[in-house]
CSV table of C-alpha atoms and ligand atoms in Angstrom, one decimal:
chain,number,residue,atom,x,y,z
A,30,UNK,CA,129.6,125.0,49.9
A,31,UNK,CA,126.5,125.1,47.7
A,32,UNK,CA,123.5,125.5,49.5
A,33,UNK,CA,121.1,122.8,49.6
A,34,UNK,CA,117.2,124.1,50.1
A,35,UNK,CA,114.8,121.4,51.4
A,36,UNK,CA,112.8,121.9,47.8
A,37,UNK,CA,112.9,124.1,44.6
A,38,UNK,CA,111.7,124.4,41.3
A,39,UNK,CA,113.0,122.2,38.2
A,40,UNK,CA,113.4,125.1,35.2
A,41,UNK,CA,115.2,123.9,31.7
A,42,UNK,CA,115.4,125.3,28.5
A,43,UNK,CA,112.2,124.4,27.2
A,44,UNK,CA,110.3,125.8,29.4
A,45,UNK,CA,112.5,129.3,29.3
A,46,UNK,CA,112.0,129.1,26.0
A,47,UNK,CA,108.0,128.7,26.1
A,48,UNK,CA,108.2,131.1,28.1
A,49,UNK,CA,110.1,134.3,26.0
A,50,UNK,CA,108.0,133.2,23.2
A,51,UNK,CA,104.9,133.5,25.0
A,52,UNK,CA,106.1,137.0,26.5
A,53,UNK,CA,105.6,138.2,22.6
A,54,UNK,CA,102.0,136.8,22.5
A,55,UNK,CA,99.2,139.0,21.8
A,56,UNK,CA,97.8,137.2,25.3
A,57,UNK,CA,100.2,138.4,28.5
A,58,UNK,CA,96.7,136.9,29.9
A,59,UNK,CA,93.1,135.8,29.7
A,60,UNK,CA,94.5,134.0,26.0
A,61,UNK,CA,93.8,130.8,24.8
A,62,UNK,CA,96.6,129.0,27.6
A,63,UNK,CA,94.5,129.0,29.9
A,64,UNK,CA,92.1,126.3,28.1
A,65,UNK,CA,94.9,124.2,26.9
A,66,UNK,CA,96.5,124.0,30.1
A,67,UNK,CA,93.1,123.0,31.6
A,68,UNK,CA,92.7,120.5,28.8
A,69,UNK,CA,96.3,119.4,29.8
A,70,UNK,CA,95.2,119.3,33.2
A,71,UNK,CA,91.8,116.9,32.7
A,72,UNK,CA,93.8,114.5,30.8
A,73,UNK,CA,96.3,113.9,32.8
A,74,UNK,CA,94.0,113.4,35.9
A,75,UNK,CA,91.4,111.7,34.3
A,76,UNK,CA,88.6,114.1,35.3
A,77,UNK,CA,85.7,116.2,33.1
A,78,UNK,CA,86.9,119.7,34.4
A,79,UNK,CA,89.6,121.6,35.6
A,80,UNK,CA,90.0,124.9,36.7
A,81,UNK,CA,93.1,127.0,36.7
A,82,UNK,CA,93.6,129.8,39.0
A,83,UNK,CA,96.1,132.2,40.8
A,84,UNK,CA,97.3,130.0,43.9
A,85,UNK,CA,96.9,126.6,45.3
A,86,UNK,CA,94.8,128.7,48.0
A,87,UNK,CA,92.7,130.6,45.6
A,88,UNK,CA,91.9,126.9,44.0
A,89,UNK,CA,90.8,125.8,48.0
A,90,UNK,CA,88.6,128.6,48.4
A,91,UNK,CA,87.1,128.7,45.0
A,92,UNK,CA,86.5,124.5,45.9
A,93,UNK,CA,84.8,125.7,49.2
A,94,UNK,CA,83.1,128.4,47.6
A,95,UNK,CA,81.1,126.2,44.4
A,96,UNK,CA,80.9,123.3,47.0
A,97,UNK,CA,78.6,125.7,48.8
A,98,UNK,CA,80.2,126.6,51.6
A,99,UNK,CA,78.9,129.0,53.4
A,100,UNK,CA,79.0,131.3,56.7
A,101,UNK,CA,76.7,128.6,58.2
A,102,UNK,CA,79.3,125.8,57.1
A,103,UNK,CA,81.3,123.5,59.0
A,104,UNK,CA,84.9,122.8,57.4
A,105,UNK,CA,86.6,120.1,59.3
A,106,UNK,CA,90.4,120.4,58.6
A,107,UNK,CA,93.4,117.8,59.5
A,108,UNK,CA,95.7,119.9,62.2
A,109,UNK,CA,98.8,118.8,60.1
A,110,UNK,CA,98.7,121.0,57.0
A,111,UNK,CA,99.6,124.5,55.5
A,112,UNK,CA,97.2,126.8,57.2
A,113,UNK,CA,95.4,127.8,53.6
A,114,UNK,CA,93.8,124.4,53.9
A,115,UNK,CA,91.4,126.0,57.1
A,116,UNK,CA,91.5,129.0,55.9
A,117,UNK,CA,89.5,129.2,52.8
A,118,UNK,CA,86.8,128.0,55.3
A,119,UNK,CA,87.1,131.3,57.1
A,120,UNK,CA,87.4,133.0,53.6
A,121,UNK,CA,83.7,132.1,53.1
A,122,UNK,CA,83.1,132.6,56.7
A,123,UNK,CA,82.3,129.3,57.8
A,124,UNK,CA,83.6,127.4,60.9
A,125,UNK,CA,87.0,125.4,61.1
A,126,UNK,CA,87.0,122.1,63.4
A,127,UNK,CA,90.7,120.4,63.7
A,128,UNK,CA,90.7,116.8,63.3
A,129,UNK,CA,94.1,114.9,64.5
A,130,UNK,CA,96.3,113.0,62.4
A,131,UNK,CA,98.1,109.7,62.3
A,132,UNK,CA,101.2,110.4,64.3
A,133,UNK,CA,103.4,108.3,62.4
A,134,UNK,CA,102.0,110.0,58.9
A,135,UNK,CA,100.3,113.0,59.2
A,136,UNK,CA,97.6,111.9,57.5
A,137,UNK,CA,94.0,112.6,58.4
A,138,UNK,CA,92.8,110.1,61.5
A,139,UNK,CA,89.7,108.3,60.7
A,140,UNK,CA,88.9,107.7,64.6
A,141,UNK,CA,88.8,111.1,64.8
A,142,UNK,CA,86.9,112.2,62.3
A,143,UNK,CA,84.6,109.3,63.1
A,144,UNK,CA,85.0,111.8,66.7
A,145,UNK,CA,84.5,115.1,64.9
A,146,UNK,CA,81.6,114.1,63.0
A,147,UNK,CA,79.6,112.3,66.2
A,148,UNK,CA,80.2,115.9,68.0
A,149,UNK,CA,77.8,117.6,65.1
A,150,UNK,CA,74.5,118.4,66.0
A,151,UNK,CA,71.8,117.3,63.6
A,152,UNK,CA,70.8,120.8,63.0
A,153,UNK,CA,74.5,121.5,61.8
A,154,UNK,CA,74.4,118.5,59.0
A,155,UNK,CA,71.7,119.9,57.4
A,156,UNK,CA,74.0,123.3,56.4
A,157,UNK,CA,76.6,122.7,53.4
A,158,UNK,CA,79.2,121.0,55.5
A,159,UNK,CA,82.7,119.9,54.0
A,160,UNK,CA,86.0,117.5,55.0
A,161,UNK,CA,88.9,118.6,53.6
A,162,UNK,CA,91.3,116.0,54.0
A,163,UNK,CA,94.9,116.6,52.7
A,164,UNK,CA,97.3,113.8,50.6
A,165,UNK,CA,99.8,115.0,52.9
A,166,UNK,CA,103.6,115.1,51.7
A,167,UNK,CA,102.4,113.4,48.4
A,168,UNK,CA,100.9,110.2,50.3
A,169,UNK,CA,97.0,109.7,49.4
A,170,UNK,CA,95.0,110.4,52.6
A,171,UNK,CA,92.1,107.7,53.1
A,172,UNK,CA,90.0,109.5,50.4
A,173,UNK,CA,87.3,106.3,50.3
A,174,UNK,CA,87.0,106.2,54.0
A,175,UNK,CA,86.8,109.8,54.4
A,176,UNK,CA,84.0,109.5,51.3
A,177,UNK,CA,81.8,106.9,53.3
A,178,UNK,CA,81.6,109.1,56.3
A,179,UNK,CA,81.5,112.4,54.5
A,180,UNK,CA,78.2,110.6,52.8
A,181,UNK,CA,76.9,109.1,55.6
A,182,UNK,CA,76.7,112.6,57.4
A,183,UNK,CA,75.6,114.5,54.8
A,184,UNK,CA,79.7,116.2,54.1
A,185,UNK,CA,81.0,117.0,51.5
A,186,UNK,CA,84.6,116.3,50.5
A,187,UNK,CA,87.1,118.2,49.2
A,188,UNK,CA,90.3,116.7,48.7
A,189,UNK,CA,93.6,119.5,49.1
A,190,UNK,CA,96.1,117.4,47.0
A,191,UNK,CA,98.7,120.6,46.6
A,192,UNK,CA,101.5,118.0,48.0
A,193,UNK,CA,99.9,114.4,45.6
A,194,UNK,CA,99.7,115.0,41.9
A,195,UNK,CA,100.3,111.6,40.4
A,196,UNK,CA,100.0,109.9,43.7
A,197,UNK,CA,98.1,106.8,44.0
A,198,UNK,CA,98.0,104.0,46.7
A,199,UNK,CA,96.9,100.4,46.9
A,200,UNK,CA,93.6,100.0,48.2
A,201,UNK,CA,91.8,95.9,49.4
A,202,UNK,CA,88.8,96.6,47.7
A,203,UNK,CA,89.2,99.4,44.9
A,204,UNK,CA,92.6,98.0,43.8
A,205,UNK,CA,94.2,100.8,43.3
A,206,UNK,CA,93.1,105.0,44.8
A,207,UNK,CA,94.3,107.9,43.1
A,208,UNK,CA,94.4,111.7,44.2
A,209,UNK,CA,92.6,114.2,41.9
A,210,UNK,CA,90.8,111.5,40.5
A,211,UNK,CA,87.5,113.3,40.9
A,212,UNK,CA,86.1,109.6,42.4
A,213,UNK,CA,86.1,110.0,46.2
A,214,UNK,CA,86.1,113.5,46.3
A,215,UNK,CA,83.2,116.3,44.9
A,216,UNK,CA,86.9,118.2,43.9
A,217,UNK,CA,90.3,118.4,44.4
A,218,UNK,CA,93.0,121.2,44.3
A,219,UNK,CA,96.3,121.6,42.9
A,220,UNK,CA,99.1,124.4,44.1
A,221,UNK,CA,101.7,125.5,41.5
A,222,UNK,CA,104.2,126.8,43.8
A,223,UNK,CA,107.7,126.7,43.0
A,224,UNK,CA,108.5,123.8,45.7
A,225,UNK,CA,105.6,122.1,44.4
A,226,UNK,CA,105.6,119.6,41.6
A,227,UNK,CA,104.3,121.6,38.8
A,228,UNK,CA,105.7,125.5,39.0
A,229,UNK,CA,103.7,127.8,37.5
A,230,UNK,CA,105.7,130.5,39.4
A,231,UNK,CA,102.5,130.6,41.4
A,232,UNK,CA,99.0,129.0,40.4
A,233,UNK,CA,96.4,126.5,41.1
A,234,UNK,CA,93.5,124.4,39.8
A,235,UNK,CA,90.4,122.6,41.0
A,236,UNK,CA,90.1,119.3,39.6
A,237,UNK,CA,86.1,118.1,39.3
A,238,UNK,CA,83.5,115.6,37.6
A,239,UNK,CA,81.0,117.8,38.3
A,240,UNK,CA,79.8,120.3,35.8
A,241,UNK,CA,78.6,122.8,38.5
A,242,UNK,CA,81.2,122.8,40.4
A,243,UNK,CA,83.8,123.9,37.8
A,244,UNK,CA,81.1,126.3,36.0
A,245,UNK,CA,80.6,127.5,39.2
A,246,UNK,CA,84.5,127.6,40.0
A,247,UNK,CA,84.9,129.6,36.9
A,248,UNK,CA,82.8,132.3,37.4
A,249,UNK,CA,83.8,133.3,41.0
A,250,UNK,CA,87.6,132.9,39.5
A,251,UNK,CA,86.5,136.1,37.6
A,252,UNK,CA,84.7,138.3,39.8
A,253,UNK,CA,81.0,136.6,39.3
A,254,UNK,CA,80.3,137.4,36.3
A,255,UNK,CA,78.8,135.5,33.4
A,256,UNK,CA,79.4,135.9,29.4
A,257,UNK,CA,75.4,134.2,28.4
A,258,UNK,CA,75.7,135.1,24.9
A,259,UNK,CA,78.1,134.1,21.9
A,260,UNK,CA,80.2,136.1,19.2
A,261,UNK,CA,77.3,135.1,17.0
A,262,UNK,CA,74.7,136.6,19.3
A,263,UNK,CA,73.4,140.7,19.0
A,264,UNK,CA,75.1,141.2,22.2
A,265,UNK,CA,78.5,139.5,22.4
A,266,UNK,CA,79.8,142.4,24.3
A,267,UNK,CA,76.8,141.8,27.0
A,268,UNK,CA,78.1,140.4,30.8
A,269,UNK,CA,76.6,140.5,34.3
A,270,UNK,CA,77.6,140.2,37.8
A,271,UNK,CA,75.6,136.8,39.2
A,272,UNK,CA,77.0,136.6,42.4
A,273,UNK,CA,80.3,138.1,44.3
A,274,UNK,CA,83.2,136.8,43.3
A,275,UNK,CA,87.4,137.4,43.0
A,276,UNK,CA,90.3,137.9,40.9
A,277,UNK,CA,91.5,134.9,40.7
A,278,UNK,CA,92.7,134.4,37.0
A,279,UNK,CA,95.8,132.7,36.3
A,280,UNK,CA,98.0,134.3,33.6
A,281,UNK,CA,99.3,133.1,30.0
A,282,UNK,CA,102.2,132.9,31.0
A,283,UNK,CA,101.6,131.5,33.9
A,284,UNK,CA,99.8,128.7,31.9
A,285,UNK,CA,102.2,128.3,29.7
A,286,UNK,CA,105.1,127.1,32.1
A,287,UNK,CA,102.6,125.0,34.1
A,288,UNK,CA,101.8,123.6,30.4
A,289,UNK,CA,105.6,122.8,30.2
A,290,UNK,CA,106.1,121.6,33.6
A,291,UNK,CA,103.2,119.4,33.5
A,292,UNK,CA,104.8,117.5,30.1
A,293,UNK,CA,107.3,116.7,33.0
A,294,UNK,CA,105.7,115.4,35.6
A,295,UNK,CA,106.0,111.8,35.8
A,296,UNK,CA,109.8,112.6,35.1
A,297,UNK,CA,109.5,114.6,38.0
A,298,UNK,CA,107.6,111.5,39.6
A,299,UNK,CA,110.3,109.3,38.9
A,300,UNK,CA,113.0,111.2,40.3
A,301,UNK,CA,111.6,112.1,43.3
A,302,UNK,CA,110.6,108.0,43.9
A,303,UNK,CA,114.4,107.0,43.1
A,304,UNK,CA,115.9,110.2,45.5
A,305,UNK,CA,112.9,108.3,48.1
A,306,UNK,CA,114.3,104.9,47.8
A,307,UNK,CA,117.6,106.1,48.6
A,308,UNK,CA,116.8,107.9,51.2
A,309,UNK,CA,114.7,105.1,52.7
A,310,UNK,CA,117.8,102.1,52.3
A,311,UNK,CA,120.2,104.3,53.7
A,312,UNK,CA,118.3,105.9,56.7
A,313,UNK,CA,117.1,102.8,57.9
A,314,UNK,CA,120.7,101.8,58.7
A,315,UNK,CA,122.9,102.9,61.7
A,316,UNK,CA,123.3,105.5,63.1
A,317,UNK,CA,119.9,106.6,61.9
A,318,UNK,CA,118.1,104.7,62.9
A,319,UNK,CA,118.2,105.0,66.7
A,320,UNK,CA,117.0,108.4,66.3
A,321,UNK,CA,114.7,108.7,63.4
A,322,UNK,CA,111.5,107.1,62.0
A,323,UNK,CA,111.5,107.3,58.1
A,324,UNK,CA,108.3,107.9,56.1
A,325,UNK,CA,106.5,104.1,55.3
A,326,UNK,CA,107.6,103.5,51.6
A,327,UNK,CA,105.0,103.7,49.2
A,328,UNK,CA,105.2,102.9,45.5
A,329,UNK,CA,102.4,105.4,44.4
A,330,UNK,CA,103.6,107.8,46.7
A,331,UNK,CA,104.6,111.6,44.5
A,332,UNK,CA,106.7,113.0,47.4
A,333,UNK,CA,106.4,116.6,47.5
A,334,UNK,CA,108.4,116.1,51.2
A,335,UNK,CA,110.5,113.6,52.5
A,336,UNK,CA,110.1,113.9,56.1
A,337,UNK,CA,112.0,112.3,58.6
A,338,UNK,CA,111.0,111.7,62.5
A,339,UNK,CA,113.2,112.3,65.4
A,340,UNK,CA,112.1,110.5,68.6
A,341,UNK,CA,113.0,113.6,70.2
A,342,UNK,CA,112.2,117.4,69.5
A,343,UNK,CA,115.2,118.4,71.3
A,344,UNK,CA,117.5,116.5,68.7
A,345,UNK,CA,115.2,117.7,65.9
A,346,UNK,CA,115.8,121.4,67.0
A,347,UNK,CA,119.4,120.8,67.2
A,348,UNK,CA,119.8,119.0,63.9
A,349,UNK,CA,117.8,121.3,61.9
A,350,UNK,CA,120.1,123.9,63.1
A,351,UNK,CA,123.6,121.9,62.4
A,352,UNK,CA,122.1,120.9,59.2
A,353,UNK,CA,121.6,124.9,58.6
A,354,UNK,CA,125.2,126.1,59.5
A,355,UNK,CA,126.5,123.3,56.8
A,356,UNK,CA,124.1,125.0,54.3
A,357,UNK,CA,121.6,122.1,53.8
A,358,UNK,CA,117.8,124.3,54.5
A,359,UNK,CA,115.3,122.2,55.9
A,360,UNK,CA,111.9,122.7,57.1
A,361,UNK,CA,108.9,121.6,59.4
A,362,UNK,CA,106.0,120.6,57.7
A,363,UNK,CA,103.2,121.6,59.7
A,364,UNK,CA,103.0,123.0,63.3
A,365,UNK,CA,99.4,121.8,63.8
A,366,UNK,CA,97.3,125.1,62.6
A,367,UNK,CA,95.4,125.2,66.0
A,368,UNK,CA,98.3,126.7,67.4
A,369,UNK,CA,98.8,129.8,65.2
A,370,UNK,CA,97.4,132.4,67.5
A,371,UNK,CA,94.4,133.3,65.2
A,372,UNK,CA,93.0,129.9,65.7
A,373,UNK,CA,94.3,130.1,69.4
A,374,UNK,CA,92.2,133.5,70.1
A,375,UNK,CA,88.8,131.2,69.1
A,376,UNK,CA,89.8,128.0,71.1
A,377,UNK,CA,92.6,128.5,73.4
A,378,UNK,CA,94.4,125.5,74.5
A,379,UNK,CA,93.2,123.4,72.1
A,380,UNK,CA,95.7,120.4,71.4
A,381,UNK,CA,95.9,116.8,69.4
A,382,UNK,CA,97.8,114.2,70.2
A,383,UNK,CA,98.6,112.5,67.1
A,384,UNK,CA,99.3,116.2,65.5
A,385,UNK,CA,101.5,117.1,68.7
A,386,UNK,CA,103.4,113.7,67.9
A,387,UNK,CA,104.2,114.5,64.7
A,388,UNK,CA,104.6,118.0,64.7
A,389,UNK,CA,107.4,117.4,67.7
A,390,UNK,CA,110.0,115.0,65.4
A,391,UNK,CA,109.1,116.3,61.7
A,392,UNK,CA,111.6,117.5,59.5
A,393,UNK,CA,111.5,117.5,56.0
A,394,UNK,CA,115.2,117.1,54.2
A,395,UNK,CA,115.7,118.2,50.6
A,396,UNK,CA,113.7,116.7,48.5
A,397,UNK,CA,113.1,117.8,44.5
A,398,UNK,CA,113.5,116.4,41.5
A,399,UNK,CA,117.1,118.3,40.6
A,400,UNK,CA,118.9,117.4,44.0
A,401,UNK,CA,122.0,115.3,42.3
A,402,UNK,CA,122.8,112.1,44.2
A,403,UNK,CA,125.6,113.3,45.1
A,404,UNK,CA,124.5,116.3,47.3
A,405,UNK,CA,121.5,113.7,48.6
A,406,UNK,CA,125.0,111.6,50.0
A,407,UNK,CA,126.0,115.4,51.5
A,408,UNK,CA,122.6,115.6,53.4
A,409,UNK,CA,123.1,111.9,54.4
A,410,UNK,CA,126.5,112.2,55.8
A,411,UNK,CA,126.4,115.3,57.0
A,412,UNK,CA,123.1,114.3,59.4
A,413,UNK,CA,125.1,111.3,60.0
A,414,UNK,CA,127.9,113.7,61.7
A,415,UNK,CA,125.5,115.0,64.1
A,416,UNK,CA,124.0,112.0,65.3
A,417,UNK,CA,127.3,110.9,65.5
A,418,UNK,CA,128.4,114.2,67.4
A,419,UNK,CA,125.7,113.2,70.1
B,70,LIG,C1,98.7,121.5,51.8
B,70,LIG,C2,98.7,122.8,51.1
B,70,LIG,N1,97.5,123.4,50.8
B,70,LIG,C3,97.4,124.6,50.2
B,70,LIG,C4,98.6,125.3,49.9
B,70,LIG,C5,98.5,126.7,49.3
B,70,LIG,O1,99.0,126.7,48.0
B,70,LIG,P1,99.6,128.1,47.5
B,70,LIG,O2,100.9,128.5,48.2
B,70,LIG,O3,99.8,127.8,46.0
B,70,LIG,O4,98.5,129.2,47.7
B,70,LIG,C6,99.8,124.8,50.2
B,70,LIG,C7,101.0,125.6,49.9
B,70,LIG,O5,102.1,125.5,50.6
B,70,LIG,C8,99.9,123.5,50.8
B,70,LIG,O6,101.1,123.0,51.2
């Protein structure tokens, strides 16, 4: 039997073929792909800048970096996410603090960060301070809400959207909220990782309406340095170091997949919406559903993960194993980052609730825009035989 994985990439001819004919450039890297596939990128999204880079983390810390984070910073990360989303606070030395989640979505709680933010000293909002709340799974986090108390303490916000390109949600007052729109948040970041929407092999961007921000961005993706004058100049060979900064340069080819992929993505959009649906009529029926909670169903939503609940861990354990030895891989998306033991060593013990919820029924079942319908109806009854197994 064919294994299954819980998400892969979507490669067709096209984009092989982009690809051998870009292996024959005269750019392998630093060419002109890298501005057409951030051109690409800024229509798309609707924003004034994007930035393209080596890794959805590289785009997070380069985000941090032109926000202004620094060593003095606060970064106040949700508990349920991939650990580069706290991490590119440490990168610039600043301070991580976990903020819980929703325990039926894994989004960011706004009582707790309401929490978070009364715990910080008035001498602390002064410092270049940022929320990094993650569009979680490809559902929007609460990006307005999150903006209004990021302002009102003097935050920033950076929004990690690596799971929510092309997600939006419906919003009582705005109408409609996008991710990446560059209109809650100072920036958000892309990851173009092969489970992700857009594979780029690996890769990233930052998304921004502000000009200093991606100016910034671009510079630290290249070391620091600056290019002030033009071919026309005396000295267009002249460059210099401004500040310290990384190699964190995307390649041409690398741009020119993510080109390709990204003619794709509401393709992609679409199939992963109709794989959701059927997921979502069929799990809510017996024998599911006295075991699992299903993901709310959301229009707008892009899901990157379709993750299911168990009401017990025990069963979740057992199922992901069952699901395993009938070659169907599955995942859990996140155990809360607090409990890696590098965050343990600097705050041992620490636990949140809504994050401990979640984190003890998640599973995320296979999910990407190739999965045929007929191997979706494999996971399905194959699940179905282990609840049915008891
Ligand atoms: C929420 C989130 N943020 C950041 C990243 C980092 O992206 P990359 O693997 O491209 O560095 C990931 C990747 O899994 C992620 O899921």
């Amino acid at each position: 039997m064919d294994v299954i994985p819980y998400s892969r990439q979507s490669i067709n001819e096209e984009d092989i073929s982009l690809l051998s004919k870009a292996m024959s450039s005269d750019f392998l890297t630093q060419g002109p792909k890298i501005a057409e596939f951030e051109h690409a990128l800024e229509e798309y999204f609707g924003v004034k800048h994007a930035v393209v880079c080596s890794s959805g983390t590289a785009a997070l810390h380069l985000a941090y970096a032109a926000a202004g984070m620094n060593s003095e910073s606060l970064g106040i990360v949700p508990a349920i996410t991939f650990a580069a989303t706290a991490n590119a606070v440490r990168y610039q030395g600043g301070e991580v603090q976990f903020c819980d989640v929703e325990p039926d979505t894994g989004l960011i709680s706004i009582e707790s960060l309401q929490e978070c933010l009364a715990r910080v000293s008035e001498k602390q909002k002064e410092k270049n301070n940022l929320i990094a709340p993650v569009s979680f799974a490809g559902a929007v986090a609460p990006l307005a809400q999150c903006q209004k108390l990021a302002s009102e303490n003097n935050f920033i916000l950076v929004e990690d959207a690596s799971h929510s390109p092309g997600a939006s949600t419906p919003d009582e007052q705005e109408g409609t909220i996008s991710s990446c729109s560059g209109i809650h948040a100072l920036a958000s970041t892309l990851s173009f990782h092969p489970v992700k929407h857009i594979c780029a092999g690996e890769g990233g961007a930052v998304l921004t309406n502000d000009l200093h921000v991606a100016q910034k961005a671009l510079r630290l993706r290249s070391h620091g340095i600056n290019r002030p004058f033009t071919e026309t100049d005396d000295m267009p060979w002249y460059y210099e170091q401004e500040s310290l900064g990384w190699n964190y340069r995307l390649t041409d080819l690398q741009a020119t997949l993510g080109l390709s992929q990204l003619s794709r993505l509401d393709d992609f959009l679409a199939k992963r919406r109709k794989l959701a649906r059927r997921y979502d009529q069929r799990l809510r029926e017996s024998p599911f559903q006295e075991h699992i909670n299903c993901p709310p169903f959301e229009r707008g939503h892009a899901w990157h993960l379709y993750i299911i609940r168990f009401k017990e861990e025990s069963l979740r354990n057992l199922a992901y194993k069952y699901l395993k030895s009938k070659n169907i891989l599955t995942q859990v998306h996140y155990i809360p980052v607090y409990k890696h033991p590098y965050y343990q060593k600097q705050n041992q013990g620490f636990q949140l609730p809504g994050a401990e919820k979640f984190f003890q029924g998640c599973l995320s079942i296979p999910m990407y825009p190739d999965l045929k319908e007929k191997e979706q109806d494999r996971v399905l009854e194959t699940l179905e035989q282990f609840l049915l197994k008891g």
